[in-house]
Amino acid sequence: MLSPTEENYLKVILALSSKNEQAVHTNAIAAELRIAAATATDMCKKLAVKKLVSHEKYKGVLLTKTGYLKACLIIRKHRLWETFLVEQLKFKWDEVHEIAEQLEHIDSEELVNRLELLLGSPKTDPHGDPIPDKNGYLPPSRSMPLAEAATHDVHVVRGVADQSSKFLQLLNKLNIGIGSRIRIMEKFDFDQSIAIKVDQQKTVHISDQVARNIIVK
Amino acid sequence: MLSPTEENYLKVILALSSKNEQAVHTNAIAAELRIAAATATDMCKKLAVKKLVSHEKYKGVLLTKTGYLKACLIIRKHRLWETFLVEQLKFKWDEVHEIAEQLEHIDSEELVNRLELLLGSPKTDPHGDPIPDKNGYLPPSRSMPLAEAATHDVHVVRGVADQSSKFLQLLNKLNIGIGSRIRIMEKFDFDQSIAIKVDQQKTVHISDQVARNIIVK
DNA sequence: ATAAAAATTTAGACTAGCCTAAAAATAATT
DNA sequence: AATTATTTTTAGGCTAGTCTAAATTTTTAT
Ligand SMILES: [Mn+2]
Ligand SMILES: [Mn+2]
Ligand SMILES: [Mn+2]
Ligand SMILES: [Mn+2]
């Protein structure tokens, strides 16, 4: 049995390793969890003893098969709970993350499986992220940031890279959500900002930073 | 903010103090939580520093106003989650307690209030126990002798009117104790005797004199 | 290639929550 | 009332998870 703390480490290591396939540096983990570097190093050694990661000194850690599976199952719980909070309890999509951070550590397979059933086995969470199945299988999503998408084409919003409420509230203001159709009108080389039309409304202008955090397919 | 451990102590102290109005002995807490007596003493001192209980050395602890309120709000969460598990996730009433022991520590007022709404503001949990409102108000369970309780309903044993060992030994034989759940199957007008089921065991027959001395809610 | 800078690990310390064993206070017996 | 038994507290120690400061290794820049 893993403690909530250990589970959080696994989750962070999975998130960081899916960006760049390399070993995850202990400092990156520390930054993400807002703890001291020494603390992260210490825990990585413990996770290595438990065979959840492999740890090469001064290089970083990689999830083992077991560690990866555990991480996926926590992601599964997190995303199913988020879906429950939005679908059943009518929370907004920017209000659910912190609560799901707690709920994901509730230890009951039966509970999460029944929750999935209650929700009608959703494929994605309120942020467009795929929900792993009960075996921990996480479907590969081939999508890209809006910033890299082709001009003039229409792209369907599939998710967000940044899950912070600040960002999500900005998207609310722009009427951008999962499923929104965005046409890129023009790109401005000067600052990489882009002009877009959301669902055929009037054209708005967004920064590169926003465009990089909107995931489309 | 209270840790899950501290919350569990408060809950146990409330449960033990509602049986007998006296101060709760540290040993009773230790027994209930299955921890060493020394550990309970230690925590009681810490809770006293936080003004959640008053602690008189060698006498025991009593919840303060604040401590009582906190305890009631944990009970509220526990019972609402149990209701959710049974009503929405179709768990059986005997399967939900352990999971609710975890869920009751999730920290979000908004969550529990919305959960209450989703469930239609139930008055009691799957075990018939009352659910405190959002102010922590736990409706006063006006208790009565089993002899006066309604037929077919389930009643929770809250105490005894006769404290004699002869009576208590009879209750032991009948497997009736504080917290036992008694369903009244039938009342016989001839001698006011009644047929009951104790905790879903087989039906037994008790005299009016016994029924008048069992206090239920 | 060496020196400086940055990243990482090690060392030592702290708190929460638990333990056992010993001491002290209270309750029960004689 | 004195002795014995029971309950409760104190004392000291352990692990998980955190920290800061110092040492070490790796990377970068001269
Ligand atoms: Mn989230
Ligand atoms: Mn999400
Ligand atoms: Mn329960
Ligand atoms: Mn209950």
Short mmCIF file of C-alpha atoms in Angstrom, two decimals, chain A residues 5 18 53 64 87 102 107 151 153 192:
data_model
loop_
_atom_site.label_atom_id
_atom_site.label_comp_id
_atom_site.label_asym_id
_atom_site.label_seq_id
_atom_site.Cartn_x
_atom_site.Cartn_y
_atom_site.Cartn_z
CA THR A 5 2.75 11.22 -0.52
CA SER A 18 5.52 12.10 -20.59
CA VAL A 53 11.28 3.77 -10.04
CA THR A 64 9.27 0.94 -13.59
CA GLU A 87 -21.29 16.10 -14.00
CA GLN A 102 -7.62 14.61 -2.23
CA ASP A 107 -8.26 3.48 -1.39
CA THR A 151 -3.51 28.79 -39.99
CA ASP A 153 -7.96 25.60 -40.48
CA GLN A 192 3.69 34.67 -31.82
#
